[in-house]
mmCIF file of C-alpha atoms and ligand atoms in Angstrom:
data_model
loop_
_atom_site.group_PDB
_atom_site.id
_atom_site.type_symbol
_atom_site.label_atom_id
_atom_site.label_comp_id
_atom_site.label_asym_id
_atom_site.label_seq_id
_atom_site.Cartn_x
_atom_site.Cartn_y
_atom_site.Cartn_z
ATOM 1 C CA MET A 1 25.039 46.161 35.311
ATOM 2 C CA TRP A 2 22.878 48.922 34.022
ATOM 3 C CA VAL A 3 24.000 51.554 31.409
ATOM 4 C CA PHE A 4 23.062 53.946 31.667
ATOM 5 C CA PHE A 5 24.009 55.464 28.725
ATOM 6 C CA GLY A 6 21.270 57.617 26.353
ATOM 7 C CA SER A 7 19.427 57.690 29.523
ATOM 8 C CA LEU A 8 16.587 61.053 30.290
ATOM 9 C CA PHE A 9 16.036 61.040 34.359
ATOM 10 C CA LEU A 10 13.394 63.220 35.415
ATOM 11 C CA LEU A 11 14.579 64.632 38.613
ATOM 12 C CA THR A 12 11.200 65.074 40.751
ATOM 13 C CA THR A 13 11.796 66.284 43.882
ATOM 14 C CA GLY A 14 10.073 68.799 46.958
ATOM 15 C CA THR A 15 6.460 70.563 46.269
ATOM 16 C CA PHE A 16 4.120 71.140 44.230
ATOM 17 C CA SER A 17 0.787 72.855 44.149
ATOM 18 C CA VAL A 18 -2.400 70.787 41.363
ATOM 19 C CA GLU A 19 -4.827 72.297 41.165
ATOM 20 C CA GLY A 20 -5.508 75.109 43.155
ATOM 21 C CA GLU A 21 -5.116 71.686 46.252
ATOM 22 C CA ILE A 22 -1.511 72.590 48.766
ATOM 23 C CA SER A 23 0.472 69.267 48.665
ATOM 24 C CA PHE A 24 2.670 69.942 50.958
ATOM 25 C CA MET A 25 4.987 66.048 50.944
ATOM 26 C CA ARG A 26 4.398 65.586 55.111
ATOM 27 C CA HIS A 27 0.788 67.028 54.659
ATOM 28 C CA GLY A 28 -1.952 65.383 53.422
ATOM 29 C CA ILE A 29 0.093 64.118 50.583
ATOM 30 C CA PRO A 30 -1.020 63.674 47.163
ATOM 31 C CA PRO A 31 -3.786 66.200 47.848
ATOM 32 C CA ALA A 32 -7.096 65.058 50.008
ATOM 33 C CA ARG A 33 -9.235 61.877 48.723
ATOM 34 C CA GLU A 34 -7.271 61.851 45.394
ATOM 35 C CA THR A 35 -9.398 59.262 43.217
ATOM 36 C CA ASP A 36 -7.289 58.131 40.528
ATOM 37 C CA GLU A 37 -9.113 60.077 37.456
ATOM 38 C CA THR A 38 -8.609 63.922 39.308
ATOM 39 C CA ARG A 39 -4.977 62.149 39.795
ATOM 40 C CA ALA A 40 -4.143 61.256 36.056
ATOM 41 C CA SER A 41 -5.456 64.861 35.911
ATOM 42 C CA SER A 42 -3.795 66.393 38.110
ATOM 43 C CA PRO A 43 -0.460 68.897 35.467
ATOM 44 C CA GLU A 44 1.667 67.249 36.985
ATOM 45 C CA TRP A 45 1.141 64.439 34.485
ATOM 46 C CA GLY A 46 1.251 67.058 31.677
ATOM 47 C CA THR A 47 4.683 68.055 32.503
ATOM 48 C CA ILE A 48 5.830 64.408 32.795
ATOM 49 C CA SER A 49 4.842 63.669 29.677
ATOM 50 C CA GLN A 50 5.646 66.364 28.200
ATOM 51 C CA ARG A 51 9.156 66.362 28.846
ATOM 52 C CA VAL A 52 9.764 63.235 28.223
ATOM 53 C CA ASP A 53 8.071 63.840 24.980
ATOM 54 C CA HIS A 54 10.100 66.902 24.114
ATOM 55 C CA PHE A 55 13.259 64.987 24.599
ATOM 56 C CA ASN A 56 12.919 61.776 22.771
ATOM 57 C CA PRO A 57 15.200 62.456 19.802
ATOM 58 C CA ALA A 58 15.152 65.889 17.015
ATOM 59 C CA ASP A 59 18.089 64.700 16.434
ATOM 60 C CA ASN A 60 17.164 60.676 16.285
ATOM 61 C CA ARG A 61 19.022 59.296 19.483
ATOM 62 C CA MET A 62 16.790 56.790 20.724
ATOM 63 C CA TRP A 63 16.732 57.138 24.214
ATOM 64 C CA ASP A 64 17.592 53.673 25.306
ATOM 65 C CA MET A 65 16.169 54.084 28.614
ATOM 66 C CA VAL A 66 14.072 57.045 30.515
ATOM 67 C CA VAL A 67 14.804 57.152 34.632
ATOM 68 C CA VAL A 68 12.389 58.736 36.852
ATOM 69 C CA ALA A 69 13.411 59.245 40.045
ATOM 70 C CA GLY A 70 12.002 61.141 43.124
ATOM 71 C CA SER A 71 11.684 61.038 46.740
ATOM 72 C CA SER A 72 8.405 61.719 49.933
ATOM 73 C CA TYR A 73 4.999 62.714 47.384
ATOM 74 C CA ALA A 74 7.452 62.956 44.544
ATOM 75 C CA GLY A 75 8.228 59.097 44.976
ATOM 76 C CA SER A 76 5.316 58.533 45.249
ATOM 77 C CA LEU A 77 4.912 60.826 41.775
ATOM 78 C CA ALA A 78 7.684 58.642 40.153
ATOM 79 C CA ALA A 79 5.992 55.575 40.264
ATOM 80 C CA TRP A 80 2.780 56.308 40.381
ATOM 81 C CA ALA A 81 4.423 57.985 36.514
ATOM 82 C CA ARG A 82 5.709 54.578 35.246
ATOM 83 C CA ILE A 83 2.250 53.277 36.243
ATOM 84 C CA LYS A 84 1.286 55.830 34.253
ATOM 85 C CA TYR A 85 3.709 55.614 31.166
ATOM 86 C CA PRO A 86 5.184 51.830 31.156
ATOM 87 C CA HIS A 87 5.209 52.598 27.467
ATOM 88 C CA LYS A 88 8.028 56.149 28.221
ATOM 89 C CA ILE A 89 9.159 55.211 31.188
ATOM 90 C CA ASP A 90 11.546 52.450 31.842
ATOM 91 C CA ILE A 91 12.102 52.418 35.872
ATOM 92 C CA ALA A 92 11.061 54.613 38.451
ATOM 93 C CA TYR A 93 13.320 55.011 41.694
ATOM 94 C CA SER A 94 10.333 56.324 44.152
ATOM 95 C CA SER A 95 12.141 57.035 47.914
ATOM 96 C CA SER A 96 9.519 56.917 50.778
ATOM 97 C CA GLY A 97 7.091 57.405 48.320
ATOM 98 C CA PRO A 98 3.927 56.859 50.038
ATOM 99 C CA LEU A 99 1.848 55.411 47.144
ATOM 100 C CA HIS A 100 -1.894 54.195 50.200
ATOM 101 C CA THR A 101 -3.224 58.108 49.530
ATOM 102 C CA LYS A 102 -5.853 59.524 52.488
ATOM 103 C CA ALA A 103 -7.575 62.787 53.358
ATOM 104 C CA ASP A 104 -4.841 62.572 56.422
ATOM 105 C CA PHE A 105 -1.558 61.800 57.216
ATOM 106 C CA PRO A 106 -1.475 62.330 61.105
ATOM 107 C CA GLU A 107 0.714 59.281 61.359
ATOM 108 C CA TYR A 108 4.096 61.486 60.242
ATOM 109 C CA PHE A 109 3.927 63.826 62.958
ATOM 110 C CA ALA A 110 3.612 60.761 65.457
ATOM 111 C CA ALA A 111 6.850 59.411 64.164
ATOM 112 C CA VAL A 112 8.822 62.956 64.089
ATOM 113 C CA GLU A 113 6.863 63.134 67.899
ATOM 114 C CA GLU A 114 8.394 59.572 68.928
ATOM 115 C CA SER A 115 11.352 60.577 67.649
ATOM 116 C CA LEU A 116 11.974 64.079 69.515
ATOM 117 C CA ARG A 117 10.864 62.478 73.016
ATOM 118 C CA LEU A 118 14.061 59.876 72.127
ATOM 119 C CA ALA A 119 16.208 63.115 72.327
ATOM 120 C CA SER A 120 14.474 65.093 74.655
ATOM 121 C CA PRO A 121 11.361 63.864 76.634
ATOM 122 C CA THR A 122 10.170 67.168 77.475
ATOM 123 C CA CYS A 123 10.837 68.236 74.141
ATOM 124 C CA PRO A 124 8.175 67.627 72.009
ATOM 125 C CA GLN A 125 5.912 68.653 75.583
ATOM 126 C CA LEU A 126 7.402 72.125 75.275
ATOM 127 C CA ILE A 127 6.260 71.554 71.422
ATOM 128 C CA ARG A 128 2.726 71.297 72.315
ATOM 129 C CA ARG A 129 2.207 73.840 74.362
ATOM 130 C CA ALA A 130 3.163 76.353 72.654
ATOM 131 C CA MET A 131 1.153 74.731 70.115
ATOM 132 C CA ALA A 132 -1.987 74.545 71.677
ATOM 133 C CA ASP A 133 -0.421 78.089 73.127
ATOM 134 C CA ALA A 134 -1.038 79.693 69.569
ATOM 135 C CA MET A 135 -3.917 77.798 68.565
ATOM 136 C CA LYS A 136 -6.051 79.690 71.237
ATOM 137 C CA MET A 137 -3.922 83.213 70.100
ATOM 138 C CA LEU A 138 -4.967 82.537 66.163
ATOM 139 C CA GLU A 139 -9.157 82.465 67.368
ATOM 140 C CA THR A 140 -8.941 86.244 68.246
ATOM 141 C CA ARG A 141 -7.481 89.497 66.786
ATOM 142 C CA GLU A 142 -6.005 90.640 69.246
ATOM 143 C CA GLY A 143 -4.125 87.070 69.697
ATOM 144 C CA ALA A 144 -3.098 86.698 66.820
ATOM 145 C CA ALA A 145 -1.235 90.489 66.362
ATOM 146 C CA THR A 146 0.788 88.837 68.686
ATOM 147 C CA LEU A 147 1.781 86.604 67.438
ATOM 148 C CA SER A 148 2.638 87.435 64.059
ATOM 149 C CA GLU A 149 4.692 89.761 66.249
ATOM 150 C CA LEU A 150 6.079 87.523 67.710
ATOM 151 C CA PHE A 151 6.922 85.092 65.249
ATOM 152 C CA ASN A 152 7.422 87.991 63.229
ATOM 153 C CA THR A 153 5.490 86.675 60.302
ATOM 154 C CA CYS A 154 5.378 88.747 56.602
ATOM 155 C CA GLU A 155 2.527 89.344 56.949
ATOM 156 C CA PRO A 156 0.321 89.863 59.502
ATOM 157 C CA LEU A 157 -2.483 86.693 60.327
ATOM 158 C CA LYS A 158 -4.817 86.396 59.961
ATOM 159 C CA GLY A 159 -6.564 84.577 63.458
ATOM 160 C CA PRO A 160 -8.771 81.784 62.534
ATOM 161 C CA VAL A 161 -9.054 82.438 58.824
ATOM 162 C CA GLU A 162 -8.588 79.127 56.639
ATOM 163 C CA PRO A 163 -5.920 77.972 55.113
ATOM 164 C CA ASP A 164 -3.868 81.242 56.735
ATOM 165 C CA ARG A 165 -4.007 79.426 59.909
ATOM 166 C CA SER A 166 -3.388 75.762 59.229
ATOM 167 C CA TYR A 167 -0.190 78.037 57.122
ATOM 168 C CA PHE A 168 1.420 79.733 59.586
ATOM 169 C CA LEU A 169 0.450 76.580 62.371
ATOM 170 C CA THR A 170 2.440 74.636 59.553
ATOM 171 C CA SER A 171 5.436 76.805 60.625
ATOM 172 C CA LEU A 172 6.174 76.027 63.704
ATOM 173 C CA SER A 173 5.709 72.187 63.345
ATOM 174 C CA SER A 174 8.129 72.082 59.836
ATOM 175 C CA PRO A 175 11.308 71.993 60.888
ATOM 176 C CA PHE A 176 11.051 69.887 62.965
ATOM 177 C CA ALA A 177 9.962 66.886 61.391
ATOM 178 C CA ASP A 178 12.792 69.188 58.746
ATOM 179 C CA VAL A 179 15.538 67.697 62.590
ATOM 180 C CA VAL A 180 14.300 65.084 62.529
ATOM 181 C CA GLN A 181 14.082 63.750 58.207
ATOM 182 C CA THR A 182 17.289 65.884 58.090
ATOM 183 C CA ALA A 183 19.115 66.691 60.990
ATOM 184 C CA ASP A 184 19.277 70.132 59.760
ATOM 185 C CA PRO A 185 20.814 72.630 61.334
ATOM 186 C CA GLY A 186 22.225 70.128 64.213
ATOM 187 C CA ASP A 187 20.940 66.164 65.871
ATOM 188 C CA LEU A 188 17.856 65.817 67.464
ATOM 189 C CA VAL A 189 19.698 66.451 71.469
ATOM 190 C CA ALA A 190 21.421 69.450 70.128
ATOM 191 C CA GLU A 191 18.243 71.406 68.736
ATOM 192 C CA CYS A 192 16.200 70.372 71.608
ATOM 193 C CA GLU A 193 18.656 71.349 73.632
ATOM 194 C CA ARG A 194 18.449 74.873 72.005
ATOM 195 C CA LEU A 195 14.755 75.107 71.698
ATOM 196 C CA GLU A 196 14.334 74.459 75.343
ATOM 197 C CA ASN A 197 16.878 76.359 76.885
ATOM 198 C CA ASN A 198 14.881 80.039 75.713
ATOM 199 C CA THR A 199 14.123 81.508 77.751
ATOM 200 C CA GLY A 200 10.153 82.932 78.520
ATOM 201 C CA SER A 201 7.032 81.066 78.309
ATOM 202 C CA ASP A 202 6.873 78.530 76.158
ATOM 203 C CA LEU A 203 5.356 80.115 73.032
ATOM 204 C CA GLU A 204 8.013 82.494 73.744
ATOM 205 C CA LYS A 205 11.030 80.043 73.471
ATOM 206 C CA LEU A 206 9.285 78.750 70.083
ATOM 207 C CA ALA A 207 8.708 82.059 68.654
ATOM 208 C CA LYS A 208 12.944 81.646 69.495
ATOM 209 C CA TYR A 209 13.635 78.836 67.936
ATOM 210 C CA ILE A 210 12.049 79.348 64.608
ATOM 211 C CA LYS A 211 12.644 83.008 64.151
ATOM 212 C CA PRO A 212 15.777 82.349 62.892
ATOM 213 C CA LEU A 213 15.871 80.280 60.346
ATOM 214 C CA GLN A 214 13.580 82.072 58.142
ATOM 215 C CA TYR A 215 14.435 85.985 57.093
ATOM 216 C CA CYS A 216 10.368 86.345 58.176
ATOM 217 C CA ILE A 217 7.722 83.852 58.184
ATOM 218 C CA TRP A 218 5.121 83.156 54.990
ATOM 219 C CA THR A 219 1.879 83.472 55.188
ATOM 220 C CA TYR A 220 -0.260 81.522 53.315
ATOM 221 C CA ASP A 221 -1.238 84.150 50.936
ATOM 222 C CA LEU A 222 2.206 85.084 49.839
ATOM 223 C CA PHE A 223 2.864 81.065 49.594
ATOM 224 C CA LYS A 224 -0.053 81.079 46.963
ATOM 225 C CA GLU A 225 1.162 83.505 44.951
ATOM 226 C CA TYR A 226 4.628 82.603 44.698
ATOM 227 C CA TYR A 227 3.774 78.724 43.590
ATOM 228 C CA SER A 228 1.308 80.127 41.639
ATOM 229 C CA GLU A 229 4.155 81.867 39.305
ATOM 230 C CA THR A 230 6.464 79.315 39.104
ATOM 231 C CA HIS A 231 3.394 76.204 38.813
ATOM 232 C CA ALA A 232 4.959 73.116 39.291
ATOM 233 C CA ILE A 233 8.500 74.226 40.860
ATOM 234 C CA GLY A 234 9.270 70.765 42.036
ATOM 235 C CA VAL A 235 9.791 69.069 38.372
ATOM 236 C CA ARG A 236 13.659 69.600 37.142
ATOM 237 C CA MET A 237 14.907 68.250 34.863
ATOM 238 C CA ARG A 238 19.084 67.870 33.830
ATOM 239 C CA SER A 239 18.915 68.656 30.017
ATOM 240 C CA LYS A 240 21.418 66.812 27.479
HETATM 241 C C1 NAG B 1 21.617 74.159 76.783
HETATM 242 O O1 NAG B 1 22.044 74.486 78.614
HETATM 243 C C2 NAG B 1 23.286 73.899 79.063
HETATM 244 C C3 NAG B 1 23.205 74.458 80.020
HETATM 245 O O2 NAG B 1 23.599 75.713 80.268
HETATM 246 C C4 NAG B 1 24.246 73.754 78.316
HETATM 247 O O3 NAG B 1 25.316 72.714 78.319
HETATM 248 C C5 NAG B 1 24.638 73.412 76.643
HETATM 249 O O4 NAG B 1 25.349 73.564 76.260
HETATM 250 C C6 NAG B 1 23.169 74.198 76.700
HETATM 251 N N1 NAG B 1 22.752 74.011 75.023
HETATM 252 C C7 NAG B 1 22.508 74.636 73.755
HETATM 253 C C8 NAG B 1 22.391 74.078 72.650
HETATM 254 O O5 NAG B 1 22.296 76.156 73.308
#
């Protein structure tokens, strides 16, 4: 049996901003075309290493053991941390941490879609049609303005301008990823029902589903501002 007394846990969870590239847990994890070299230079490594060193004993107490734990992208970080600092980190717990890096990860949403399909075959079809409409509307200024209003975005959408466009489309799809992963705010049958019970066009049904989930829908600029202030907010640790 492991005795964890005196152990240091670094809990790495959530979303990271890496060298200006947004690496969401689900989308392009970790940063696209990351090589061993760029991976090694990501600021989290410095942070993780520093935290371990920092909590090394100013008080003459040695940590018996250092454990890193994380899920999803943070699970990747946990596993890589152990590989990179085997002399500092004794155990890595990596839950669903993708280790094979690739530029895109369409398999993720294929699994989300399949889960929704099992709950209600018409549910992912509705989402697909609504997303197609949204993509078409983003091509024009007028369409973008209509979408901004329909979905109550915190700032006006910029239309076809990247990454504003992709970020918005992500906010339309990620609630379904969340519900598949966590059954929150409800199980898939209930959530698909809630979506499909809405009235109006497919896009209006989607908007009525998405809007109540947030005070307003974030834009990329807001997101970037928020994360540049807090830097690597995903790194949390339990102090002694
Ligand atoms: C959706 O509508 C059906 C039929 O009116 C109703 O039985 C069901 O409770 C509704 N589901 C939700 C989640 O509102």
